[in-house]
XYZ file of C-alpha atoms in Angstrom:
136
model
C 100.881 129.006 81.677
C 99.013 126.024 81.511
C 102.171 124.810 80.019
C 104.951 126.114 82.069
C 102.438 123.928 85.257
C 101.833 120.433 83.580
C 105.467 119.683 83.935
C 105.875 120.698 87.863
C 102.509 119.379 88.277
C 104.051 115.813 86.544
C 107.088 115.759 88.516
C 104.931 116.432 91.682
C 102.765 113.383 91.309
C 105.769 111.463 90.033
C 107.206 110.743 93.477
C 103.797 111.608 95.735
C 102.022 108.294 94.289
C 104.530 106.103 95.122
C 104.482 107.328 99.267
C 101.028 107.765 98.349
C 100.562 103.983 97.880
C 103.069 103.125 100.712
C 101.209 105.067 102.616
C 98.303 103.001 102.702
C 99.768 99.218 102.573
C 101.372 101.097 105.900
C 97.588 101.943 107.254
C 96.462 98.623 106.318
C 99.001 97.320 108.166
C 98.193 98.634 111.398
C 94.546 98.106 110.618
C 95.673 94.858 111.598
C 97.420 94.790 113.631
C 95.094 96.893 116.033
C 92.265 95.104 115.145
C 94.945 91.788 116.251
C 93.420 89.861 118.988
C 95.018 90.713 122.179
C 96.115 87.771 124.906
C 93.642 87.048 127.914
C 93.906 90.232 130.888
C 95.842 92.931 127.772
C 95.345 96.070 127.310
C 95.613 98.617 124.687
C 97.233 101.906 126.754
C 96.910 104.793 124.154
C 94.840 104.652 121.900
C 97.067 105.524 119.008
C 98.932 103.417 117.384
C 103.493 104.621 116.137
C 104.089 103.865 112.587
C 106.494 104.566 109.857
C 107.765 103.745 106.831
C 110.575 104.056 105.411
C 114.014 102.209 105.057
C 115.842 100.621 107.775
C 119.672 99.179 107.252
C 121.527 99.305 103.820
C 119.605 98.000 101.346
C 116.757 98.756 98.268
C 113.503 98.613 100.323
C 110.288 99.981 102.743
C 110.348 99.198 105.821
C 106.662 98.649 107.241
C 106.630 99.944 111.204
C 103.687 99.372 113.604
C 104.025 100.204 117.254
C 101.302 99.480 120.005
C 101.527 99.927 123.832
C 99.988 97.427 125.640
C 99.934 96.320 129.118
C 98.872 92.861 130.847
C 98.528 91.085 134.134
C 99.861 87.535 131.826
C 103.737 86.886 132.947
C 106.489 88.126 130.650
C 107.018 84.332 128.273
C 103.418 84.199 128.236
C 103.250 87.282 126.527
C 105.798 87.040 123.605
C 104.417 82.753 123.470
C 101.196 84.661 121.950
C 103.253 87.007 119.494
C 106.079 84.844 118.039
C 102.400 82.550 117.164
C 100.591 85.564 115.699
C 99.203 85.325 111.684
C 99.284 88.909 110.869
C 99.486 89.419 107.910
C 101.976 92.211 106.429
C 102.540 94.243 103.207
C 102.511 91.409 101.077
C 100.449 89.158 101.176
C 102.711 87.738 103.607
C 103.490 87.312 107.783
C 104.932 89.815 109.708
C 107.264 89.717 112.088
C 105.589 90.578 115.431
C 108.371 91.511 118.066
C 107.594 93.176 122.295
C 109.727 95.550 124.028
C 108.189 94.969 127.935
C 109.849 98.275 129.790
C 111.357 96.838 133.246
C 112.391 99.567 136.122
C 116.211 99.719 135.689
C 115.520 99.565 139.443
C 113.970 95.992 139.669
C 111.290 95.448 142.175
C 109.585 92.376 143.793
C 106.727 92.698 141.471
C 103.792 90.260 142.260
C 101.805 88.082 139.634
C 98.841 90.081 138.721
C 100.505 93.890 138.926
C 100.012 95.058 134.860
C 103.326 94.484 132.360
C 103.225 97.672 129.606
C 105.498 96.246 126.722
C 104.771 97.787 123.591
C 103.797 95.343 120.510
C 106.221 96.087 116.474
C 104.984 94.223 114.069
C 106.709 95.089 110.750
C 107.700 94.692 106.752
C 109.456 95.153 104.231
C 108.716 95.357 100.434
C 110.880 96.258 97.348
C 111.933 99.916 97.549
C 109.565 101.246 94.629
C 110.447 104.913 93.179
C 109.613 105.742 97.125
C 112.166 108.065 97.702
C 111.672 107.261 101.990
C 113.097 104.078 101.471
C 116.140 104.538 99.269
């Protein structure tokens, strides 16, 4: 019986270990993104942090994506500038990419300058796919 289980367990580990490694890299990226100081007058709109590891586009690499929902009374240009200059460490010690996406109403009304502005911060990076099946 043990002789039959050994190959099955070996195959399962061959598939799962690369997934666990990339999940740990993603968790570390999410922790760094969440720990990065927020701009003034900005707060987390949601405690959840969305995250994923997958292949986006084509190629042979793993793409890591972390999304945070934030709210701020700062102007959109100031928020965008803040995150363009943010230095959040990526999965391989390099700098991760950042992008901000603002939620604007389809029928924009005149917003008071101090009204809160909702936005999403995306922190992304990529690395070699290795043996993670999600990245091929």
